[in-house]
Coordinates of C-alpha atoms (C1' of nucleotides) in Angstrom, one line a residue:
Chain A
X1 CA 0.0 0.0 0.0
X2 CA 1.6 3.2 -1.1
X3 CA 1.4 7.0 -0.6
X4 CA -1.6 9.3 -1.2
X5 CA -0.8 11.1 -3.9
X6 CA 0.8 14.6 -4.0
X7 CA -2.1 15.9 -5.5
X8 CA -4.9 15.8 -7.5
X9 CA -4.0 19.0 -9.4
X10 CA -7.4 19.4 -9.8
X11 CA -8.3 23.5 -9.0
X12 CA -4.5 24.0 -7.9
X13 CA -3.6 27.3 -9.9
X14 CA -0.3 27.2 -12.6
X15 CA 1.4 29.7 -14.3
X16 CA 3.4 32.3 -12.8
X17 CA 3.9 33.0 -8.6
X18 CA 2.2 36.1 -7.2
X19 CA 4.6 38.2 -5.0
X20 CA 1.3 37.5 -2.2
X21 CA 1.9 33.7 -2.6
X22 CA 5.8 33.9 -2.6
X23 CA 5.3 36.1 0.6
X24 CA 2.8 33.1 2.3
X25 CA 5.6 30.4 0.7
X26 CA 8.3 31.9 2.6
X27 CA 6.5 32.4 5.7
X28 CA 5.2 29.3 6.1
X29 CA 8.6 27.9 5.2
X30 CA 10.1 29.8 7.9
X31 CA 8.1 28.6 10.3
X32 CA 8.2 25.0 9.7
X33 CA 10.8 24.5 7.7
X34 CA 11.2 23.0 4.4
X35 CA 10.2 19.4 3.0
X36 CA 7.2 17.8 3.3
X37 CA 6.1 19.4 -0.3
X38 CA 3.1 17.6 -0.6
X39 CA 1.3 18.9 2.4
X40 CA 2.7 22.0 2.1
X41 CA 0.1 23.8 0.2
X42 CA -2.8 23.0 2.2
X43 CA -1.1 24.0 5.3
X44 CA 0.4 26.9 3.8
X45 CA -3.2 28.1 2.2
X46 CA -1.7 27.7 -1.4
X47 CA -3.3 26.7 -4.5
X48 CA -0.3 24.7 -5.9
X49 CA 1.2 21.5 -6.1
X50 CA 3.4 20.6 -4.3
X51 CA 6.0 20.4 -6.5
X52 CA 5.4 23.7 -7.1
X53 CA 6.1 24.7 -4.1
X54 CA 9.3 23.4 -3.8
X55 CA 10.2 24.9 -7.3
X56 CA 9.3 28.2 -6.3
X57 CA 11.6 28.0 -3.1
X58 CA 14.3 26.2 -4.4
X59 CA 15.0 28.0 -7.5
X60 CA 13.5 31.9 -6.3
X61 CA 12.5 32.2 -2.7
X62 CA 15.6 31.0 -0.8
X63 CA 18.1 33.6 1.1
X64 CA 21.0 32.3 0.0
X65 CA 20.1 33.1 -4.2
X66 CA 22.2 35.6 -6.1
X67 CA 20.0 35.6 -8.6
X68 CA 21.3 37.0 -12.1
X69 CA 24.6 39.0 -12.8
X70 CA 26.3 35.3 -13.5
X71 CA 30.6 36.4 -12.9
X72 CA 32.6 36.0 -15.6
X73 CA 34.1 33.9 -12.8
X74 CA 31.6 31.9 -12.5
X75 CA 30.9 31.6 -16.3
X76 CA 34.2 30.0 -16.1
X77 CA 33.4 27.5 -13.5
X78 CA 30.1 26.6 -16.1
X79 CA 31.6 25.7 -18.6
X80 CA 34.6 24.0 -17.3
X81 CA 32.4 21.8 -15.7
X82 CA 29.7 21.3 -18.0
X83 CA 32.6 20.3 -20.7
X84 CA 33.5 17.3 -18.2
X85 CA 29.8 16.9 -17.2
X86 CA 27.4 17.5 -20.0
X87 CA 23.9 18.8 -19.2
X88 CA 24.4 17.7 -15.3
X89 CA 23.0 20.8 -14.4
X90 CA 22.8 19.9 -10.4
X91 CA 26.1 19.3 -10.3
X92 CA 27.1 22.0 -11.8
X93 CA 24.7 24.6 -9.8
X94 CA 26.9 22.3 -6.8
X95 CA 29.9 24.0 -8.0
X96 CA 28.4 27.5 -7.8
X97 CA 27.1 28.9 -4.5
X98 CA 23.8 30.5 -5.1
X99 CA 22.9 29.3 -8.2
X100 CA 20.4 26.9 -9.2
X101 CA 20.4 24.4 -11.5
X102 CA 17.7 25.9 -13.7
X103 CA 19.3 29.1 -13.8
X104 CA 22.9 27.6 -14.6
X105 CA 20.4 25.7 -17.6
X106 CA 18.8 29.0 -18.5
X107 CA 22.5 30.5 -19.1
X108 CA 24.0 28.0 -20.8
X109 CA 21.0 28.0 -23.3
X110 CA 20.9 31.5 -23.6
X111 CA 24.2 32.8 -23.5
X112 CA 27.1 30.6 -23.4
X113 CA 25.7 28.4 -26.0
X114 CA 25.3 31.4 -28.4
X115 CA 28.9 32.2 -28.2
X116 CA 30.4 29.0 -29.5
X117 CA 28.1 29.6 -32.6
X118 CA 29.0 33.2 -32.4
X119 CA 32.7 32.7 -32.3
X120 CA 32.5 30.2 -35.5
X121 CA 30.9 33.2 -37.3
X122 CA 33.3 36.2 -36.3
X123 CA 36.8 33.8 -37.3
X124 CA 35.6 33.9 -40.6
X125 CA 33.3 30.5 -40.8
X126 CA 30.1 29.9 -41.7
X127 CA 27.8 27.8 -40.2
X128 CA 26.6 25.4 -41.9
X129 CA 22.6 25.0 -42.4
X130 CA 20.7 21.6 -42.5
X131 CA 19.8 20.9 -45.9
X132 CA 16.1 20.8 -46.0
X133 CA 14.3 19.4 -49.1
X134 CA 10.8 20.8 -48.4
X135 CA 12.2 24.5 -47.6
X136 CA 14.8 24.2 -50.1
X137 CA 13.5 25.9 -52.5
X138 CA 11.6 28.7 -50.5
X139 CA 14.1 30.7 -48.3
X140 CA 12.2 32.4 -45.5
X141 CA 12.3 36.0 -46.0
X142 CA 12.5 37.7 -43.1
X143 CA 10.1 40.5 -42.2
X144 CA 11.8 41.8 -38.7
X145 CA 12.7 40.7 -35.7
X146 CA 16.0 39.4 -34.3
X147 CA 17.8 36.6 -35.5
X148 CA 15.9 33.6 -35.4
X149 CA 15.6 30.7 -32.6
X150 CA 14.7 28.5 -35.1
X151 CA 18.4 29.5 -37.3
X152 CA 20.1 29.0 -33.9
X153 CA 18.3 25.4 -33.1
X154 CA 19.1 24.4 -36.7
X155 CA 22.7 25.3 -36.3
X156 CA 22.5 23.4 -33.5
X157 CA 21.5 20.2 -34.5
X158 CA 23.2 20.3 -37.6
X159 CA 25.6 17.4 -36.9
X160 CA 23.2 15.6 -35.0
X161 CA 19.9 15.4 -37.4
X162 CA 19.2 11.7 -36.3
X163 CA 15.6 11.8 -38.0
X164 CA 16.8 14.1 -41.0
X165 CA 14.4 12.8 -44.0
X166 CA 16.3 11.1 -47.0
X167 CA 16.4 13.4 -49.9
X168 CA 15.8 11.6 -52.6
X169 CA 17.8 13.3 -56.2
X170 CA 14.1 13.0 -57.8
X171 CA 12.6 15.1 -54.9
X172 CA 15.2 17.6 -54.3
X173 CA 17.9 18.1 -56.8
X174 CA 20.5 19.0 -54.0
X175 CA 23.9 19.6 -56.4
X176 CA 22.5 23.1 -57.7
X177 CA 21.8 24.5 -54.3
X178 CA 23.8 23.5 -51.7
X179 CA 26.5 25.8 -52.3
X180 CA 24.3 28.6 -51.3
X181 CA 23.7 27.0 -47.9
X182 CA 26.8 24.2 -47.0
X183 CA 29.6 26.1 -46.9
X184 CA 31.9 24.5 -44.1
X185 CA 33.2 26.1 -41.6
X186 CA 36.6 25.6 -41.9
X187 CA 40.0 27.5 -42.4
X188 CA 40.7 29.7 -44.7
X189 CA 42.7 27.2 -47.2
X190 CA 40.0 25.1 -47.1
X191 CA 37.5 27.3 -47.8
X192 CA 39.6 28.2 -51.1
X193 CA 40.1 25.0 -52.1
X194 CA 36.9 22.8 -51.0
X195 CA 34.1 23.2 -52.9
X196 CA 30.8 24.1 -51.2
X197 CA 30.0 20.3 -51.5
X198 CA 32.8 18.7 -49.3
X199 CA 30.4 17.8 -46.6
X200 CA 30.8 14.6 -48.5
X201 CA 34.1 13.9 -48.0
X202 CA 33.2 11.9 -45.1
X203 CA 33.7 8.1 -45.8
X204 CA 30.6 5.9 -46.1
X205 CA 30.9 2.1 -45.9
X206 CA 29.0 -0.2 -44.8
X207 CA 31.0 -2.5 -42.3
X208 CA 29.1 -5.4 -42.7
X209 CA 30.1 -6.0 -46.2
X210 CA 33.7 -6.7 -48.1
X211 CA 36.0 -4.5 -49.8
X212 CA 34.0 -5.2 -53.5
X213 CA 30.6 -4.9 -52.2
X214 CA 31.1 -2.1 -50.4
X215 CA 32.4 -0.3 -53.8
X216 CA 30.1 -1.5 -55.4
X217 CA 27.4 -0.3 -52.4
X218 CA 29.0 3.5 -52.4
X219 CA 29.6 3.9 -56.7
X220 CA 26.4 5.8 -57.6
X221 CA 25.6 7.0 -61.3
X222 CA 22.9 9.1 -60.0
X223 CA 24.5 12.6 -61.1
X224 CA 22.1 14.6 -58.9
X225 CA 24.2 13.0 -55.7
X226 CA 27.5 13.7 -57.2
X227 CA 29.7 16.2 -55.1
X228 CA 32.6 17.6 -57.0
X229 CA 35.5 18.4 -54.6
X230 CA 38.5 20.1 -55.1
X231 CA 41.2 18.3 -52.8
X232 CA 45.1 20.3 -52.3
X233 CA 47.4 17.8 -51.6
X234 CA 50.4 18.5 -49.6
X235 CA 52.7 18.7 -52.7
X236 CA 50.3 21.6 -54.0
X237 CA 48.6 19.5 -56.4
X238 CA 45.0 20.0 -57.0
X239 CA 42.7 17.2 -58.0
X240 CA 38.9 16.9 -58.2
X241 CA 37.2 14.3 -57.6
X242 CA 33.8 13.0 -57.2
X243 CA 32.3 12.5 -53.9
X244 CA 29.0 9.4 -53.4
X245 CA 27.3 9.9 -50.4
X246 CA 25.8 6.7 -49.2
X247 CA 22.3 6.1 -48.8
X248 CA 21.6 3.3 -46.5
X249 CA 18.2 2.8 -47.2
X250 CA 18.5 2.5 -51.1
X251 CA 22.3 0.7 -50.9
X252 CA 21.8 -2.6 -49.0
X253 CA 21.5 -1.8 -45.1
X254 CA 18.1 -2.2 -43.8
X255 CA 16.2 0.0 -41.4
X256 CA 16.3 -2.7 -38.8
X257 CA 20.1 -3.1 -38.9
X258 CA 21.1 0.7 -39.5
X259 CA 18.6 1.6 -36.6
X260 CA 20.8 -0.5 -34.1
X261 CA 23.9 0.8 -35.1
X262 CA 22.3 4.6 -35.0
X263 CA 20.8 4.0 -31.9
X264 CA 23.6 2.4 -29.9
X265 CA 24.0 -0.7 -30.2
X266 CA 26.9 -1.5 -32.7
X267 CA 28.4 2.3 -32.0
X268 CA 31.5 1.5 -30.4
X269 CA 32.6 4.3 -27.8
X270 CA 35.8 3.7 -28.2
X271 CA 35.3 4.5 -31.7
X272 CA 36.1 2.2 -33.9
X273 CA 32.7 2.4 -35.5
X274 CA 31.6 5.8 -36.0
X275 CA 29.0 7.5 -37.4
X276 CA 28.9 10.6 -39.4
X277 CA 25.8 12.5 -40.6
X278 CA 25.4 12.8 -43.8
X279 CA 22.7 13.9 -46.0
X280 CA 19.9 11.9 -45.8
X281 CA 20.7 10.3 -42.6
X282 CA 24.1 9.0 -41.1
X283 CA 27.0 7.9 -42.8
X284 CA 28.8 5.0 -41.0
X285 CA 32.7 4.9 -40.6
X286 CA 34.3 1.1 -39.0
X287 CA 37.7 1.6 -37.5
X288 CA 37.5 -2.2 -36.7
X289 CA 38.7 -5.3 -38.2
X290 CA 41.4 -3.9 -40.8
X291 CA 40.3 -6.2 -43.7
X292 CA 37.0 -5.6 -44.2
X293 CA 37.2 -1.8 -42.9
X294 CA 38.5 1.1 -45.1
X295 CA 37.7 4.4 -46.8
X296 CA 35.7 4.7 -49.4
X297 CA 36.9 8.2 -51.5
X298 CA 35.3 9.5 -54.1
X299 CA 35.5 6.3 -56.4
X300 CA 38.0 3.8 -54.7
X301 CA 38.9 2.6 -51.8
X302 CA 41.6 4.6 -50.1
X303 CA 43.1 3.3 -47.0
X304 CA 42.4 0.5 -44.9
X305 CA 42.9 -0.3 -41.3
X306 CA 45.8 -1.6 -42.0
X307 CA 46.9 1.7 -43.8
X308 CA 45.6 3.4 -41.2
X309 CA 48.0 1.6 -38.5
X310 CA 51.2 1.7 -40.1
X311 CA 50.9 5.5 -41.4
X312 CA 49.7 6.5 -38.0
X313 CA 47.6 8.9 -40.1
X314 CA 44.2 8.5 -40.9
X315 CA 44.5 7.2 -44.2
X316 CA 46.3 7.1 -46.9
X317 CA 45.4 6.2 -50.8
X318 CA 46.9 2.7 -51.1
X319 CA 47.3 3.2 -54.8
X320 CA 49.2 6.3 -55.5
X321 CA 50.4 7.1 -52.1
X322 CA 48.8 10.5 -51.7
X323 CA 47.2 11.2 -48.7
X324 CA 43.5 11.3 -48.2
X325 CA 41.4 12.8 -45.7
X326 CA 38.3 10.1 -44.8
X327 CA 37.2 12.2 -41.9
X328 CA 33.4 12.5 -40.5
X329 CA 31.7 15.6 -41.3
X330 CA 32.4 18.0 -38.5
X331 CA 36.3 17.8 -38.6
X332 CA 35.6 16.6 -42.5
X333 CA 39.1 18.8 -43.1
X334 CA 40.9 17.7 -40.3
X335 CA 43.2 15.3 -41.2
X336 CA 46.9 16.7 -41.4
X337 CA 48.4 15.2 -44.1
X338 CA 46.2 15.9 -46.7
X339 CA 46.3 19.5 -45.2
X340 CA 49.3 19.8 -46.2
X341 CA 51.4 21.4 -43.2
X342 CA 48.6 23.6 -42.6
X343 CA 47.7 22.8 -38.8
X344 CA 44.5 23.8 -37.7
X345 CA 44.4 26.9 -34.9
X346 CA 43.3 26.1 -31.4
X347 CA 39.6 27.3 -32.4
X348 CA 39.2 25.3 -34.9
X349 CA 40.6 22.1 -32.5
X350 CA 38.2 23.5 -29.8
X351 CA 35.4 24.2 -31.8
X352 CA 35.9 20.6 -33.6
X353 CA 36.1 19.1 -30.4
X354 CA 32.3 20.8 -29.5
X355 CA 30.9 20.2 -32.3
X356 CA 31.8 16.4 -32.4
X357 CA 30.7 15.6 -28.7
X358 CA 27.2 16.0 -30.0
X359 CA 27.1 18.8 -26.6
X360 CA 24.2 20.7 -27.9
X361 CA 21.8 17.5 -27.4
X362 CA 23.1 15.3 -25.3
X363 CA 26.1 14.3 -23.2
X364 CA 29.5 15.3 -23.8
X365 CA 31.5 12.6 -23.2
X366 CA 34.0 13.5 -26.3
X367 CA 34.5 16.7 -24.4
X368 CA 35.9 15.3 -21.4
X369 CA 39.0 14.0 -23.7
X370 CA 40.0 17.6 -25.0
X371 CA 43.4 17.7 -23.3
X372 CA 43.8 20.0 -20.7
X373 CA 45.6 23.1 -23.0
X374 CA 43.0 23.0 -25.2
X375 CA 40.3 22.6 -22.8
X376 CA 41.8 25.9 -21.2
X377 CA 42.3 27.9 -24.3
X378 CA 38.7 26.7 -24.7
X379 CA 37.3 28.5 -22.1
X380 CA 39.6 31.6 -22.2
X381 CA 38.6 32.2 -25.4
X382 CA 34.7 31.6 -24.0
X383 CA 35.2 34.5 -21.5
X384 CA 37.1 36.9 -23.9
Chain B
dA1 C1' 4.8 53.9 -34.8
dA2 C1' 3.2 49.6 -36.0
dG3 C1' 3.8 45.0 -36.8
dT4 C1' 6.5 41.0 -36.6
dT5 C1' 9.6 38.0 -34.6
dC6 C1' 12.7 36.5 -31.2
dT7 C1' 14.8 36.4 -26.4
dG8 C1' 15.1 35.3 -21.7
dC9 C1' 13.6 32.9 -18.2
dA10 C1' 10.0 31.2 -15.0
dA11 C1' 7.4 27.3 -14.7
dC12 C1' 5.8 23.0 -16.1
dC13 C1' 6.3 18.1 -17.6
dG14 C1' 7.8 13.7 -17.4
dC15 C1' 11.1 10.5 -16.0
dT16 C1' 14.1 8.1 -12.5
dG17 C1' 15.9 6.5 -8.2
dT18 C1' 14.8 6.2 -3.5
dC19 C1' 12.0 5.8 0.3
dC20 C1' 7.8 4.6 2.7
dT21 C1' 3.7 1.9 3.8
Chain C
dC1 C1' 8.0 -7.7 -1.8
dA2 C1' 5.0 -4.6 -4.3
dG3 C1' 3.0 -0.5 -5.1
dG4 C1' 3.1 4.1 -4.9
dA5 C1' 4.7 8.8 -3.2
dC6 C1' 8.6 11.8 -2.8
dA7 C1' 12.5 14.2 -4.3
dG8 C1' 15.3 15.6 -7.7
dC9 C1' 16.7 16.2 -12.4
dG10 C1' 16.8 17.6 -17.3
dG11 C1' 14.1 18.9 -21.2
dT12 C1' 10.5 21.7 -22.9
dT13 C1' 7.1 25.3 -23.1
dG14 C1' 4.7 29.7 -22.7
dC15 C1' 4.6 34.4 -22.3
dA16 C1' 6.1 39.2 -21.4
dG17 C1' 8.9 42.2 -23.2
dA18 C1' 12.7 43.4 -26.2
dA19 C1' 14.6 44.0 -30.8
dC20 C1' 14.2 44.6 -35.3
dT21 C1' 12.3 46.1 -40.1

DNA sequence: AAGTTCTGCAACCGCTGTCCT
DNA sequence: CAGGACAGCGGTTGCAGAACT
């Protein structure tokens, strides 16, 4: 036989507190103390729930709140912590005397999070923008207002678009617009020498099949998904080549099976199988078993694991010996070799780093492994 | 100045683990 | 032990007011 419940929230009032039913919250709470939510209200002569109640107090009505005017101090503290701890916003608010957890969330939404995307625009990048078949075609023109929530939550999820709907080349053409709308951020170089289309560049492969199929699996003669891409080798060569992206649901792997590996199953944290979004869904890169694990480039097959091991780079082209990137979307440009001896500013590293640890939606376990310089430089550049 | 759109944040919702009966 | 309330947490929503054209 359990409780009674809390309450029937039947004629309890919702919506903001009155500063009359604050003043009777913090009087009765004076006098008896807190806990014992449930009763609270009844005894206290309050139309709310319990739960309420406790909201109110804990997050407003307590002595010991500062209540706005978050230090650049303990900014600091926020994010240091929330980049070990993802969205663990109690024990962040732990670290911060006077603060709430809801307030600490509030900020973090509202502000910190705002000048991570900021900083990507002001050092020259631009963000890019989910590809979106059904508004592709009509850009929303903007009648007043501030920027948009909506821009900002797109931005946001732009690496992370689990339930992004395949675009099919007969529904929306993608090759004559995306340059208007996936431009990369990425360094200056890059942004030379990548076209707008080398969101592609990430390697596709399905991990369940051979070397042959999986060629065959990633070749596509569909020139509506065709990505030209400009690559600058470390010699200063220039080559363009022809990027495939993978569709899983018309190449071979079936809902059921590319489901489980999306939703956690055959994701290795250690990484050795990682996904990439790409368009239309996620592209799927296996670090695991060298034989029947590789990059698939533009039209071949580029490096395998073993490749992968001996250069201690992340791939290499087998065949001619030139270097390839084969890197996931967000640090698509990332690779050194094929970079040349460009090497990528701190931002960029830091910036890389946030993007990939998927922080915006859900834990950030990648962040936790930013090494401890870059982790600082992180957060001074946060603050500046 | 008016109309539109977005921001900031307080409050709610729903879930989970723990405790109580 | 089972069932249910409690406490706490993180995500989401709603709205007043600000910002912008």
């Amino acid at each position: 036989m359990g409780r009674a419940p809390c309450c029937d929230k039947v004629g309890l009032k919702k919506g903001r507190w009155t500063s009359e039913e604050d003043e009777i919250l913090i009087k009765y709470i004076q006098a008896n103390g807190e806990g014992s939510w449930r009763s609270l209200p009844k005894n206290a002569g309050l139309l709310r729930c319990g739960k309420s109640c406790r909201l109110r107090w804990i997050n407003y009505l307590r002595s010991d709140l500062k209540r706005g005017n978050i230090s650049s101090e303990e900014e600091e503290t926020i994010i240091k912590w929330h980049s070990s701890m993802g969205n663990r916003w109690s024990l962040i608010a732990s670290h911060l005397p006077g603060r709430t957890d809801n307030e600490i969330k509030n900020y973090w939404n509202s502000h910190l999070s705002r000048k991570i995307h900021s900083f990507r625009r002001s050092s020259g990048e631009t963000l890019p923008m989910v590809m979106d078949s059904t508004k592709a075609d009509i850009p929303p023109k903007r009648k007043g207002g501030r920027t948009s929530r909506w821009a900002m939550k797109k931005n946001k999820t732009y690496y992370i678009q689990k339930d992004v709907p395949k675009i099919k080349p007969k529904d929306s053409p993608l090759t004559p617009n995306i340059e208007e709308v996936l431009l990369l951020p990425t360094p200056d170089l890059e942004q030379e020498t990548f076209s707008s289309t080398t969101i592609y560049d990430s390697m596709v492969l399905d991990p369940k099949v051979n070397d042959n199929e999986r060629e065959s699996l990633v070749l596509r003669s569909d020139e509506a998904w065709k990505c030209e891409n400009q690559r600058l080798y470390a010699s200063g060569e220039k080559k363009t080549e022809t990027l495939v992206p993978y569709d899983h649901d018309q190449e071979g792997i079936d809902d059921g099976v590319f489901n489980d590996i999306v939703d956690n199953d055959l994701l290795d944290p250690d990484g050795v199988l990682a996904l990439t979004e790409g368009r239309g869904g996620y592209d799927i890169i296996d670090f695991n078993d060298g034989k029947d694990s590789g990059f698939m480039c533009a039209d071949k097959m580029v490096a395998t694991h073993e490749h992968l091991q001996e250069s201690g780079q992340f791939s290499s082209n087998g065949d001619s010996g030139e270097w390839y990137s084969c890197s996931s979307i967000t640090s698509g440009f990332d690779d050194g070799v094929e970079r040349g001896n460009e090497i990528w500013d701190e931002k960029e590293k830091m910036l890389s780093s946030l993007w990939e640890s998927d922080n915006w939606e859900g834990d950030s376990y990648n962040l936790s492994e930013i090494d401890s310089d870059t982790h600082d430089a992180m957060v001074a550049w946060l603050l500046s």
